Amino acid sequence: MSGNIRYLFAAYAVTWIIHITYLWTIVRRYARLKREIGELKKPDVRS
Amino acid sequence: MKRIFLILGVLTAILLSYALYMALVIAPTERTMGNVQRIFYYHVPSAWTAFILFFVNFGASIFYLIKRNPAADIVALVSAEVGVVFCTVVLVTGPIWARPVWGIWWTWDMRLTSTLVLWLIYVSYLFLRRFSSSGETPLLAASLAVLGALCVPFVYFSIWFFRTQHPQPVMGGGGSIDPRMLHVLLINWLAFSCFAFLVCWSRYRLEKLQRDVDHAHVLQSLLAPRGSVR
């Protein structure tokens, strides 16, 4: 039973993969929002 | 504010590294399960953190239902989202522990099934928030959150009321734990709670900013001259 270290490694790795993936989605959403804010700040040439 | 966030981020990273070291090196090896038992130092704190976040979601939803406060609505959304992430960790690490210990990945026992149902309730809550464009969405979501929160005590106490394969609770109930293991468990819980707090903080700011930008878009389209709106 004590030789099952790969399960321990898998559990810890999966935990951090889940958290890092979620953090990555937050960072992506921030970047998209920053672009949107940049677009909003541009003077409207149509008016 | 940015500076405080950065300092807290560094402190949390140090705490998480220390908690990992404690879980892998300092905590004693369990006699029957061996090293696989160390999964418990990630599985249990993740479950506790998820439960706390679902209760925050419950409190914020009740507050929103009473006061119609937009900040409470954001807190409810953010806590549900981060709670689902932690609950996903619980549902994934549990079977990884069960395979070598029970010989199976999953069993439809009350604790496991109710945790899966809880996760599904909050995932449906997030889907509702994401895909419904009705003005009543926060109200509907708050009502669903109240129902979801009722499930949390059921999940926790299910191992008291039903015969299940899941181990007894560490705190209260019939379970007992070595004080050194409890110490490591609590440090991991503290580390994950700090991490969850920081993620919620950053997600709150993002959501608030998103709503401000959406508001600005509406204003821009209202103020634009006729025929120039895209």
mmCIF file with all atom_site columns, N, CA, C and O in Angstrom, chain A residues 1-2 4-5 7-8 10-12 14-16 18-19 22-23 26 29-30 32-33 36-37 39-40 44 46-47, chain B residues 20 23 32-33 35-36 38 42 81 86 89 92-93 96 99-100 195 199 202-203 205-206 209-210 213 217 220 228:
data_model
loop_
_atom_site.group_PDB
_atom_site.id
_atom_site.type_symbol
_atom_site.label_atom_id
_atom_site.label_alt_id
_atom_site.label_comp_id
_atom_site.label_asym_id
_atom_site.label_entity_id
_atom_site.label_seq_id
_atom_site.pdbx_PDB_ins_code
_atom_site.Cartn_x
_atom_site.Cartn_y
_atom_site.Cartn_z
_atom_site.occupancy
_atom_site.B_iso_or_equiv
_atom_site.pdbx_formal_charge
_atom_site.auth_seq_id
_atom_site.auth_comp_id
_atom_site.auth_asym_id
_atom_site.auth_atom_id
_atom_site.pdbx_PDB_model_num
ATOM 1   N N  . MET A 1 1   ? 0.832   -1.214 0.000   1.00 0.00 ? 1   MET A N  1
ATOM 2   C CA . MET A 1 1   ? 0.000   0.000  0.000   1.00 0.00 ? 1   MET A CA 1
ATOM 3   C C  . MET A 1 1   ? 0.866   1.264  0.000   1.00 0.00 ? 1   MET A C  1
ATOM 4   O O  . MET A 1 1   ? 0.559   2.247  -0.643  1.00 0.00 ? 1   MET A O  1
ATOM 5   N N  . SER A 1 2   ? 2.025   1.210  0.729   1.00 0.00 ? 2   SER A N  1
ATOM 6   C CA . SER A 1 2   ? 2.848   2.413  0.827   1.00 0.00 ? 2   SER A CA 1
ATOM 7   C C  . SER A 1 2   ? 3.562   2.722  -0.486  1.00 0.00 ? 2   SER A C  1
ATOM 8   O O  . SER A 1 2   ? 4.109   3.795  -0.655  1.00 0.00 ? 2   SER A O  1
ATOM 9   N N  . ASN A 1 4   ? 2.139   3.140  -3.212  1.00 0.00 ? 4   ASN A N  1
ATOM 10  C CA . ASN A 1 4   ? 1.203   3.844  -4.093  1.00 0.00 ? 4   ASN A CA 1
ATOM 11  C C  . ASN A 1 4   ? 1.456   5.343  -4.143  1.00 0.00 ? 4   ASN A C  1
ATOM 12  O O  . ASN A 1 4   ? 0.518   6.133  -4.132  1.00 0.00 ? 4   ASN A O  1
ATOM 13  N N  . ILE A 1 5   ? 2.700   5.721  -4.227  1.00 0.00 ? 5   ILE A N  1
ATOM 14  C CA . ILE A 1 5   ? 3.061   7.138  -4.195  1.00 0.00 ? 5   ILE A CA 1
ATOM 15  C C  . ILE A 1 5   ? 2.558   7.879  -5.437  1.00 0.00 ? 5   ILE A C  1
ATOM 16  O O  . ILE A 1 5   ? 2.324   9.079  -5.400  1.00 0.00 ? 5   ILE A O  1
ATOM 17  N N  . TYR A 1 7   ? -0.317  7.728  -6.748  1.00 0.00 ? 7   TYR A N  1
ATOM 18  C CA . TYR A 1 7   ? -1.663  8.260  -6.483  1.00 0.00 ? 7   TYR A CA 1
ATOM 19  C C  . TYR A 1 7   ? -1.561  9.581  -5.718  1.00 0.00 ? 7   TYR A C  1
ATOM 20  O O  . TYR A 1 7   ? -2.310  10.517 -5.967  1.00 0.00 ? 7   TYR A O  1
ATOM 21  N N  . LEU A 1 8   ? -0.627  9.611  -4.778  1.00 0.00 ? 8   LEU A N  1
ATOM 22  C CA . LEU A 1 8   ? -0.410  10.846 -4.010  1.00 0.00 ? 8   LEU A CA 1
ATOM 23  C C  . LEU A 1 8   ? 0.043   11.964 -4.951  1.00 0.00 ? 8   LEU A C  1
ATOM 24  O O  . LEU A 1 8   ? -0.498  13.083 -4.919  1.00 0.00 ? 8   LEU A O  1
ATOM 25  N N  . ALA A 1 10  ? -0.439  12.139 -8.157  1.00 0.00 ? 10  ALA A N  1
ATOM 26  C CA . ALA A 1 10  ? -1.550  12.482 -9.070  1.00 0.00 ? 10  ALA A CA 1
ATOM 27  C C  . ALA A 1 10  ? -2.546  13.426 -8.387  1.00 0.00 ? 10  ALA A C  1
ATOM 28  O O  . ALA A 1 10  ? -2.984  14.415 -8.983  1.00 0.00 ? 10  ALA A O  1
ATOM 29  N N  . ALA A 1 11  ? -2.893  13.129 -7.131  1.00 0.00 ? 11  ALA A N  1
ATOM 30  C CA . ALA A 1 11  ? -3.878  13.954 -6.411  1.00 0.00 ? 11  ALA A CA 1
ATOM 31  C C  . ALA A 1 11  ? -3.366  15.383 -6.229  1.00 0.00 ? 11  ALA A C  1
ATOM 32  O O  . ALA A 1 11  ? -4.103  16.358 -6.468  1.00 0.00 ? 11  ALA A O  1
ATOM 33  N N  . TYR A 1 12  ? -2.096  15.527 -5.818  1.00 0.00 ? 12  TYR A N  1
ATOM 34  C CA . TYR A 1 12  ? -1.535  16.865 -5.599  1.00 0.00 ? 12  TYR A CA 1
ATOM 35  C C  . TYR A 1 12  ? -1.408  17.617 -6.934  1.00 0.00 ? 12  TYR A C  1
ATOM 36  O O  . TYR A 1 12  ? -1.700  18.809 -7.025  1.00 0.00 ? 12  TYR A O  1
ATOM 37  N N  . VAL A 1 14  ? -3.136  17.127 -9.740  1.00 0.00 ? 14  VAL A N  1
ATOM 38  C CA . VAL A 1 14  ? -4.467  17.480 -10.266 1.00 0.00 ? 14  VAL A CA 1
ATOM 39  C C  . VAL A 1 14  ? -5.033  18.699 -9.519  1.00 0.00 ? 14  VAL A C  1
ATOM 40  O O  . VAL A 1 14  ? -5.619  19.594 -10.129 1.00 0.00 ? 14  VAL A O  1
ATOM 41  N N  . THR A 1 15  ? -4.830  18.746 -8.207  1.00 0.00 ? 15  THR A N  1
ATOM 42  C CA . THR A 1 15  ? -5.308  19.887 -7.412  1.00 0.00 ? 15  THR A CA 1
ATOM 43  C C  . THR A 1 15  ? -4.744  21.185 -7.970  1.00 0.00 ? 15  THR A C  1
ATOM 44  O O  . THR A 1 15  ? -5.477  22.153 -8.227  1.00 0.00 ? 15  THR A O  1
ATOM 45  N N  . TRP A 1 16  ? -3.435  21.191 -8.206  1.00 0.00 ? 16  TRP A N  1
ATOM 46  C CA . TRP A 1 16  ? -2.807  22.432 -8.679  1.00 0.00 ? 16  TRP A CA 1
ATOM 47  C C  . TRP A 1 16  ? -3.134  22.723 -10.132 1.00 0.00 ? 16  TRP A C  1
ATOM 48  O O  . TRP A 1 16  ? -3.233  23.898 -10.516 1.00 0.00 ? 16  TRP A O  1
ATOM 49  N N  . ILE A 1 18  ? -6.046  22.134 -11.483 1.00 0.00 ? 18  ILE A N  1
ATOM 50  C CA . ILE A 1 18  ? -7.390  22.739 -11.416 1.00 0.00 ? 18  ILE A CA 1
ATOM 51  C C  . ILE A 1 18  ? -7.279  24.214 -10.996 1.00 0.00 ? 18  ILE A C  1
ATOM 52  O O  . ILE A 1 18  ? -7.858  25.107 -11.622 1.00 0.00 ? 18  ILE A O  1
ATOM 53  N N  . HIS A 1 19  ? -6.516  24.474 -9.935  1.00 0.00 ? 19  HIS A N  1
ATOM 54  C CA . HIS A 1 19  ? -6.398  25.860 -9.445  1.00 0.00 ? 19  HIS A CA 1
ATOM 55  C C  . HIS A 1 19  ? -5.714  26.771 -10.477 1.00 0.00 ? 19  HIS A C  1
ATOM 56  O O  . HIS A 1 19  ? -6.154  27.899 -10.696 1.00 0.00 ? 19  HIS A O  1
ATOM 57  N N  . TYR A 1 22  ? -7.995  27.620 -13.363 1.00 0.00 ? 22  TYR A N  1
ATOM 58  C CA . TYR A 1 22  ? -8.976  28.642 -12.988 1.00 0.00 ? 22  TYR A CA 1
ATOM 59  C C  . TYR A 1 22  ? -8.323  30.039 -12.931 1.00 0.00 ? 22  TYR A C  1
ATOM 60  O O  . TYR A 1 22  ? -8.880  31.015 -13.439 1.00 0.00 ? 22  TYR A O  1
ATOM 61  N N  . LEU A 1 23  ? -7.121  30.099 -12.337 1.00 0.00 ? 23  LEU A N  1
ATOM 62  C CA . LEU A 1 23  ? -6.411  31.395 -12.275 1.00 0.00 ? 23  LEU A CA 1
ATOM 63  C C  . LEU A 1 23  ? -6.124  31.920 -13.679 1.00 0.00 ? 23  LEU A C  1
ATOM 64  O O  . LEU A 1 23  ? -6.229  33.119 -13.938 1.00 0.00 ? 23  LEU A O  1
ATOM 65  N N  . ILE A 1 26  ? -9.074  33.624 -15.113 1.00 0.00 ? 26  ILE A N  1
ATOM 66  C CA . ILE A 1 26  ? -9.241  34.975 -14.537 1.00 0.00 ? 26  ILE A CA 1
ATOM 67  C C  . ILE A 1 26  ? -8.299  35.960 -15.241 1.00 0.00 ? 26  ILE A C  1
ATOM 68  O O  . ILE A 1 26  ? -8.702  37.055 -15.629 1.00 0.00 ? 26  ILE A O  1
ATOM 69  N N  . ARG A 1 29  ? -9.599  36.783 -18.647 1.00 0.00 ? 29  ARG A N  1
ATOM 70  C CA . ARG A 1 29  ? -10.750 37.696 -18.595 1.00 0.00 ? 29  ARG A CA 1
ATOM 71  C C  . ARG A 1 29  ? -10.300 39.120 -18.300 1.00 0.00 ? 29  ARG A C  1
ATOM 72  O O  . ARG A 1 29  ? -10.846 40.086 -18.826 1.00 0.00 ? 29  ARG A O  1
ATOM 73  N N  . TYR A 1 30  ? -9.275  39.257 -17.444 1.00 0.00 ? 30  TYR A N  1
ATOM 74  C CA . TYR A 1 30  ? -8.714  40.589 -17.143 1.00 0.00 ? 30  TYR A CA 1
ATOM 75  C C  . TYR A 1 30  ? -8.136  41.213 -18.409 1.00 0.00 ? 30  TYR A C  1
ATOM 76  O O  . TYR A 1 30  ? -8.355  42.399 -18.693 1.00 0.00 ? 30  TYR A O  1
ATOM 77  N N  . ARG A 1 32  ? -8.895  40.567 -21.525 1.00 0.00 ? 32  ARG A N  1
ATOM 78  C CA . ARG A 1 32  ? -9.970  40.913 -22.470 1.00 0.00 ? 32  ARG A CA 1
ATOM 79  C C  . ARG A 1 32  ? -10.660 42.221 -22.053 1.00 0.00 ? 32  ARG A C  1
ATOM 80  O O  . ARG A 1 32  ? -10.947 43.086 -22.873 1.00 0.00 ? 32  ARG A O  1
ATOM 81  N N  . LEU A 1 33  ? -10.859 42.343 -20.742 1.00 0.00 ? 33  LEU A N  1
ATOM 82  C CA . LEU A 1 33  ? -11.525 43.533 -20.201 1.00 0.00 ? 33  LEU A CA 1
ATOM 83  C C  . LEU A 1 33  ? -10.666 44.785 -20.400 1.00 0.00 ? 33  LEU A C  1
ATOM 84  O O  . LEU A 1 33  ? -11.170 45.860 -20.720 1.00 0.00 ? 33  LEU A O  1
ATOM 85  N N  . GLU A 1 36  ? -11.093 45.912 -23.837 1.00 0.00 ? 36  GLU A N  1
ATOM 86  C CA . GLU A 1 36  ? -12.407 46.555 -23.983 1.00 0.00 ? 36  GLU A CA 1
ATOM 87  C C  . GLU A 1 36  ? -12.369 47.978 -23.439 1.00 0.00 ? 36  GLU A C  1
ATOM 88  O O  . GLU A 1 36  ? -12.932 48.893 -24.043 1.00 0.00 ? 36  GLU A O  1
ATOM 89  N N  . ILE A 1 37  ? -11.697 48.153 -22.306 1.00 0.00 ? 37  ILE A N  1
ATOM 90  C CA . ILE A 1 37  ? -11.583 49.492 -21.705 1.00 0.00 ? 37  ILE A CA 1
ATOM 91  C C  . ILE A 1 37  ? -10.802 50.405 -22.642 1.00 0.00 ? 37  ILE A C  1
ATOM 92  O O  . ILE A 1 37  ? -11.153 51.567 -22.842 1.00 0.00 ? 37  ILE A O  1
ATOM 93  N N  . GLU A 1 39  ? -10.691 50.183 -25.879 1.00 0.00 ? 39  GLU A N  1
ATOM 94  C CA . GLU A 1 39  ? -11.605 50.522 -26.989 1.00 0.00 ? 39  GLU A CA 1
ATOM 95  C C  . GLU A 1 39  ? -12.562 51.642 -26.575 1.00 0.00 ? 39  GLU A C  1
ATOM 96  O O  . GLU A 1 39  ? -12.841 52.554 -27.345 1.00 0.00 ? 39  GLU A O  1
ATOM 97  N N  . LEU A 1 40  ? -13.051 51.546 -25.327 1.00 0.00 ? 40  LEU A N  1
ATOM 98  C CA . LEU A 1 40  ? -14.005 52.551 -24.832 1.00 0.00 ? 40  LEU A CA 1
ATOM 99  C C  . LEU A 1 40  ? -13.364 53.929 -24.703 1.00 0.00 ? 40  LEU A C  1
ATOM 100 O O  . LEU A 1 40  ? -14.015 54.950 -24.894 1.00 0.00 ? 40  LEU A O  1
ATOM 101 N N  . ASP A 1 44  ? -14.583 58.422 -30.328 1.00 0.00 ? 44  ASP A N  1
ATOM 102 C CA . ASP A 1 44  ? -15.466 57.841 -31.326 1.00 0.00 ? 44  ASP A CA 1
ATOM 103 C C  . ASP A 1 44  ? -15.365 58.640 -32.616 1.00 0.00 ? 44  ASP A C  1
ATOM 104 O O  . ASP A 1 44  ? -15.811 59.788 -32.703 1.00 0.00 ? 44  ASP A O  1
ATOM 105 N N  . ARG A 1 46  ? -16.850 58.113 -35.416 1.00 0.00 ? 46  ARG A N  1
ATOM 106 C CA . ARG A 1 46  ? -18.098 58.182 -36.189 1.00 0.00 ? 46  ARG A CA 1
ATOM 107 C C  . ARG A 1 46  ? -18.893 59.427 -35.860 1.00 0.00 ? 46  ARG A C  1
ATOM 108 O O  . ARG A 1 46  ? -19.662 59.925 -36.660 1.00 0.00 ? 46  ARG A O  1
ATOM 109 N N  . SER A 1 47  ? -18.732 59.964 -34.604 1.00 0.00 ? 47  SER A N  1
ATOM 110 C CA . SER A 1 47  ? -19.630 61.070 -34.212 1.00 0.00 ? 47  SER A CA 1
ATOM 111 C C  . SER A 1 47  ? -19.041 62.417 -34.564 1.00 0.00 ? 47  SER A C  1
ATOM 112 O O  . SER A 1 47  ? -18.008 62.793 -34.604 1.00 0.00 ? 47  SER A O  1
ATOM 113 N N  . LEU B 2 20  ? 2.615   22.393 2.096   1.00 0.00 ? 20  LEU B N  1
ATOM 114 C CA . LEU B 2 20  ? 2.969   21.241 1.244   1.00 0.00 ? 20  LEU B CA 1
ATOM 115 C C  . LEU B 2 20  ? 4.121   20.453 1.864   1.00 0.00 ? 20  LEU B C  1
ATOM 116 O O  . LEU B 2 20  ? 4.100   19.219 1.911   1.00 0.00 ? 20  LEU B O  1
ATOM 117 N N  . ALA B 2 23  ? 2.831   18.509 4.769   1.00 0.00 ? 23  ALA B N  1
ATOM 118 C CA . ALA B 2 23  ? 2.018   17.362 4.353   1.00 0.00 ? 23  ALA B CA 1
ATOM 119 C C  . ALA B 2 23  ? 2.889   16.217 3.825   1.00 0.00 ? 23  ALA B C  1
ATOM 120 O O  . ALA B 2 23  ? 2.595   15.045 4.079   1.00 0.00 ? 23  ALA B O  1
ATOM 121 N N  . THR B 2 32  ? -1.722  1.902  8.048   1.00 0.00 ? 32  THR B N  1
ATOM 122 C CA . THR B 2 32  ? -2.339  0.972  7.094   1.00 0.00 ? 32  THR B CA 1
ATOM 123 C C  . THR B 2 32  ? -2.358  1.479  5.651   1.00 0.00 ? 32  THR B C  1
ATOM 124 O O  . THR B 2 32  ? -2.173  0.711  4.726   1.00 0.00 ? 32  THR B O  1
ATOM 125 N N  . MET B 2 33  ? -2.588  2.785  5.484   1.00 0.00 ? 33  MET B N  1
ATOM 126 C CA . MET B 2 33  ? -2.709  3.308  4.108   1.00 0.00 ? 33  MET B CA 1
ATOM 127 C C  . MET B 2 33  ? -1.378  3.751  3.523   1.00 0.00 ? 33  MET B C  1
ATOM 128 O O  . MET B 2 33  ? -1.242  3.866  2.312   1.00 0.00 ? 33  MET B O  1
ATOM 129 N N  . ASN B 2 35  ? 1.577   6.265  2.326   1.00 0.00 ? 35  ASN B N  1
ATOM 130 C CA . ASN B 2 35  ? 1.674   7.643  1.808   1.00 0.00 ? 35  ASN B CA 1
ATOM 131 C C  . ASN B 2 35  ? 0.399   8.145  1.135   1.00 0.00 ? 35  ASN B C  1
ATOM 132 O O  . ASN B 2 35  ? 0.188   9.358  1.049   1.00 0.00 ? 35  ASN B O  1
ATOM 133 N N  . VAL B 2 36  ? -0.438  7.218  0.672   1.00 0.00 ? 36  VAL B N  1
ATOM 134 C CA . VAL B 2 36  ? -1.678  7.631  -0.005  1.00 0.00 ? 36  VAL B CA 1
ATOM 135 C C  . VAL B 2 36  ? -2.561  8.462  0.934   1.00 0.00 ? 36  VAL B C  1
ATOM 136 O O  . VAL B 2 36  ? -3.291  9.348  0.493   1.00 0.00 ? 36  VAL B O  1
ATOM 137 N N  . ARG B 2 38  ? -1.770  10.816 2.661   1.00 0.00 ? 38  ARG B N  1
ATOM 138 C CA . ARG B 2 38  ? -1.411  12.249 2.609   1.00 0.00 ? 38  ARG B CA 1
ATOM 139 C C  . ARG B 2 38  ? -2.317  13.049 1.661   1.00 0.00 ? 38  ARG B C  1
ATOM 140 O O  . ARG B 2 38  ? -2.329  14.273 1.711   1.00 0.00 ? 38  ARG B O  1
ATOM 141 N N  . TYR B 2 42  ? -4.984  17.537 1.321   1.00 0.00 ? 42  TYR B N  1
ATOM 142 C CA . TYR B 2 42  ? -5.503  18.417 0.274   1.00 0.00 ? 42  TYR B CA 1
ATOM 143 C C  . TYR B 2 42  ? -7.019  18.241 0.147   1.00 0.00 ? 42  TYR B C  1
ATOM 144 O O  . TYR B 2 42  ? -7.727  19.206 -0.112  1.00 0.00 ? 42  TYR B O  1
ATOM 145 N N  . GLU B 2 81  ? -18.467 30.506 -7.553  1.00 0.00 ? 81  GLU B N  1
ATOM 146 C CA . GLU B 2 81  ? -17.499 30.096 -8.586  1.00 0.00 ? 81  GLU B CA 1
ATOM 147 C C  . GLU B 2 81  ? -16.250 29.466 -7.952  1.00 0.00 ? 81  GLU B C  1
ATOM 148 O O  . GLU B 2 81  ? -15.842 28.369 -8.350  1.00 0.00 ? 81  GLU B O  1
ATOM 149 N N  . PHE B 2 86  ? -13.102 24.502 -5.670  1.00 0.00 ? 86  PHE B N  1
ATOM 150 C CA . PHE B 2 86  ? -12.643 23.687 -4.533  1.00 0.00 ? 86  PHE B CA 1
ATOM 151 C C  . PHE B 2 86  ? -13.415 22.373 -4.449  1.00 0.00 ? 86  PHE B C  1
ATOM 152 O O  . PHE B 2 86  ? -12.844 21.337 -4.116  1.00 0.00 ? 86  PHE B O  1
ATOM 153 N N  . VAL B 2 89  ? -11.987 19.930 -6.798  1.00 0.00 ? 89  VAL B N  1
ATOM 154 C CA . VAL B 2 89  ? -10.773 19.311 -6.234  1.00 0.00 ? 89  VAL B CA 1
ATOM 155 C C  . VAL B 2 89  ? -11.175 18.139 -5.320  1.00 0.00 ? 89  VAL B C  1
ATOM 156 O O  . VAL B 2 89  ? -10.579 17.061 -5.373  1.00 0.00 ? 89  VAL B O  1
ATOM 157 N N  . VAL B 2 92  ? -12.300 15.146 -7.321  1.00 0.00 ? 92  VAL B N  1
ATOM 158 C CA . VAL B 2 92  ? -11.237 14.485 -8.091  1.00 0.00 ? 92  VAL B CA 1
ATOM 159 C C  . VAL B 2 92  ? -10.244 13.772 -7.163  1.00 0.00 ? 92  VAL B C  1
ATOM 160 O O  . VAL B 2 92  ? -9.850  12.635 -7.430  1.00 0.00 ? 92  VAL B O  1
ATOM 161 N N  . THR B 2 93  ? -9.874  14.426 -6.067  1.00 0.00 ? 93  THR B N  1
ATOM 162 C CA . THR B 2 93  ? -8.876  13.801 -5.177  1.00 0.00 ? 93  THR B CA 1
ATOM 163 C C  . THR B 2 93  ? -9.478  12.620 -4.392  1.00 0.00 ? 93  THR B C  1
ATOM 164 O O  . THR B 2 93  ? -8.756  11.685 -4.053  1.00 0.00 ? 93  THR B O  1
ATOM 165 N N  . ILE B 2 96  ? -9.112  9.436  -6.357  1.00 0.00 ? 96  ILE B N  1
ATOM 166 C CA . ILE B 2 96  ? -7.685  9.069  -6.472  1.00 0.00 ? 96  ILE B CA 1
ATOM 167 C C  . ILE B 2 96  ? -7.223  8.400  -5.167  1.00 0.00 ? 96  ILE B C  1
ATOM 168 O O  . ILE B 2 96  ? -6.405  7.487  -5.177  1.00 0.00 ? 96  ILE B O  1
ATOM 169 N N  . ARG B 2 99  ? -9.140  4.679  -4.934  1.00 0.00 ? 99  ARG B N  1
ATOM 170 C CA . ARG B 2 99  ? -8.681  3.567  -5.799  1.00 0.00 ? 99  ARG B CA 1
ATOM 171 C C  . ARG B 2 99  ? -7.700  2.633  -5.078  1.00 0.00 ? 99  ARG B C  1
ATOM 172 O O  . ARG B 2 99  ? -7.945  1.430  -5.027  1.00 0.00 ? 99  ARG B O  1
ATOM 173 N N  . PRO B 2 100 ? -6.595  3.143  -4.502  1.00 0.00 ? 100 PRO B N  1
ATOM 174 C CA . PRO B 2 100 ? -5.694  2.212  -3.822  1.00 0.00 ? 100 PRO B CA 1
ATOM 175 C C  . PRO B 2 100 ? -6.210  1.729  -2.460  1.00 0.00 ? 100 PRO B C  1
ATOM 176 O O  . PRO B 2 100 ? -5.812  0.663  -1.999  1.00 0.00 ? 100 PRO B O  1
ATOM 177 N N  . PHE B 2 195 ? -5.613  31.313 0.238   1.00 0.00 ? 195 PHE B N  1
ATOM 178 C CA . PHE B 2 195 ? -5.579  31.256 -1.222  1.00 0.00 ? 195 PHE B CA 1
ATOM 179 C C  . PHE B 2 195 ? -6.972  31.555 -1.788  1.00 0.00 ? 195 PHE B C  1
ATOM 180 O O  . PHE B 2 195 ? -7.124  32.353 -2.718  1.00 0.00 ? 195 PHE B O  1
ATOM 181 N N  . VAL B 2 199 ? -8.153  34.646 -4.254  1.00 0.00 ? 199 VAL B N  1
ATOM 182 C CA . VAL B 2 199 ? -8.788  34.387 -5.555  1.00 0.00 ? 199 VAL B CA 1
ATOM 183 C C  . VAL B 2 199 ? -10.145 35.101 -5.606  1.00 0.00 ? 199 VAL B C  1
ATOM 184 O O  . VAL B 2 199 ? -10.492 35.732 -6.610  1.00 0.00 ? 199 VAL B O  1
ATOM 185 N N  . SER B 2 202 ? -9.653  38.869 -6.119  1.00 0.00 ? 202 SER B N  1
ATOM 186 C CA . SER B 2 202 ? -9.305  39.245 -7.482  1.00 0.00 ? 202 SER B CA 1
ATOM 187 C C  . SER B 2 202 ? -10.499 39.031 -8.417  1.00 0.00 ? 202 SER B C  1
ATOM 188 O O  . SER B 2 202 ? -10.749 39.837 -9.314  1.00 0.00 ? 202 SER B O  1
ATOM 189 N N  . ARG B 2 203 ? -11.268 37.965 -8.187  1.00 0.00 ? 203 ARG B N  1
ATOM 190 C CA . ARG B 2 203 ? -12.454 37.693 -9.016  1.00 0.00 ? 203 ARG B CA 1
ATOM 191 C C  . ARG B 2 203 ? -13.547 38.749 -8.769  1.00 0.00 ? 203 ARG B C  1
ATOM 192 O O  . ARG B 2 203 ? -14.269 39.125 -9.699  1.00 0.00 ? 203 ARG B O  1
ATOM 193 N N  . ARG B 2 205 ? -13.015 41.922 -7.979  1.00 0.00 ? 205 ARG B N  1
ATOM 194 C CA . ARG B 2 205 ? -12.597 43.139 -8.700  1.00 0.00 ? 205 ARG B CA 1
ATOM 195 C C  . ARG B 2 205 ? -12.867 43.000 -10.197 1.00 0.00 ? 205 ARG B C  1
ATOM 196 O O  . ARG B 2 205 ? -13.295 43.943 -10.849 1.00 0.00 ? 205 ARG B O  1
ATOM 197 N N  . LEU B 2 206 ? -12.597 41.805 -10.713 1.00 0.00 ? 206 LEU B N  1
ATOM 198 C CA . LEU B 2 206 ? -12.834 41.556 -12.138 1.00 0.00 ? 206 LEU B CA 1
ATOM 199 C C  . LEU B 2 206 ? -14.316 41.707 -12.470 1.00 0.00 ? 206 LEU B C  1
ATOM 200 O O  . LEU B 2 206 ? -14.675 42.354 -13.456 1.00 0.00 ? 206 LEU B O  1
ATOM 201 N N  . LEU B 2 209 ? -15.442 45.352 -12.327 1.00 0.00 ? 209 LEU B N  1
ATOM 202 C CA . LEU B 2 209 ? -14.930 46.047 -13.503 1.00 0.00 ? 209 LEU B CA 1
ATOM 203 C C  . LEU B 2 209 ? -15.748 45.673 -14.738 1.00 0.00 ? 209 LEU B C  1
ATOM 204 O O  . LEU B 2 209 ? -16.092 46.544 -15.552 1.00 0.00 ? 209 LEU B O  1
ATOM 205 N N  . GLN B 2 210 ? -16.076 44.388 -14.862 1.00 0.00 ? 210 GLN B N  1
ATOM 206 C CA . GLN B 2 210 ? -16.874 43.918 -16.005 1.00 0.00 ? 210 GLN B CA 1
ATOM 207 C C  . GLN B 2 210 ? -18.242 44.617 -16.038 1.00 0.00 ? 210 GLN B C  1
ATOM 208 O O  . GLN B 2 210 ? -18.696 45.054 -17.096 1.00 0.00 ? 210 GLN B O  1
ATOM 209 N N  . VAL B 2 213 ? -17.835 48.203 -17.144 1.00 0.00 ? 213 VAL B N  1
ATOM 210 C CA . VAL B 2 213 ? -17.610 48.284 -18.598 1.00 0.00 ? 213 VAL B CA 1
ATOM 211 C C  . VAL B 2 213 ? -18.925 48.053 -19.339 1.00 0.00 ? 213 VAL B C  1
ATOM 212 O O  . VAL B 2 213 ? -19.242 48.779 -20.297 1.00 0.00 ? 213 VAL B O  1
ATOM 213 N N  . HIS B 2 217 ? -20.763 50.609 -21.886 1.00 0.00 ? 217 HIS B N  1
ATOM 214 C CA . HIS B 2 217 ? -21.209 50.257 -23.243 1.00 0.00 ? 217 HIS B CA 1
ATOM 215 C C  . HIS B 2 217 ? -22.651 50.707 -23.469 1.00 0.00 ? 217 HIS B C  1
ATOM 216 O O  . HIS B 2 217 ? -22.978 51.250 -24.522 1.00 0.00 ? 217 HIS B O  1
ATOM 217 N N  . GLN B 2 220 ? -22.733 54.435 -23.792 1.00 0.00 ? 220 GLN B N  1
ATOM 218 C CA . GLN B 2 220 ? -22.155 54.841 -25.075 1.00 0.00 ? 220 GLN B CA 1
ATOM 219 C C  . GLN B 2 220 ? -23.171 54.658 -26.206 1.00 0.00 ? 220 GLN B C  1
ATOM 220 O O  . GLN B 2 220 ? -23.311 55.529 -27.057 1.00 0.00 ? 220 GLN B O  1
ATOM 221 N N  . SER B 2 228 ? -25.415 55.548 -35.780 1.00 0.00 ? 228 SER B N  1
ATOM 222 C CA . SER B 2 228 ? -23.987 55.246 -35.629 1.00 0.00 ? 228 SER B CA 1
ATOM 223 C C  . SER B 2 228 ? -23.735 54.064 -34.708 1.00 0.00 ? 228 SER B C  1
ATOM 224 O O  . SER B 2 228 ? -22.610 53.625 -34.559 1.00 0.00 ? 228 SER B O  1
#
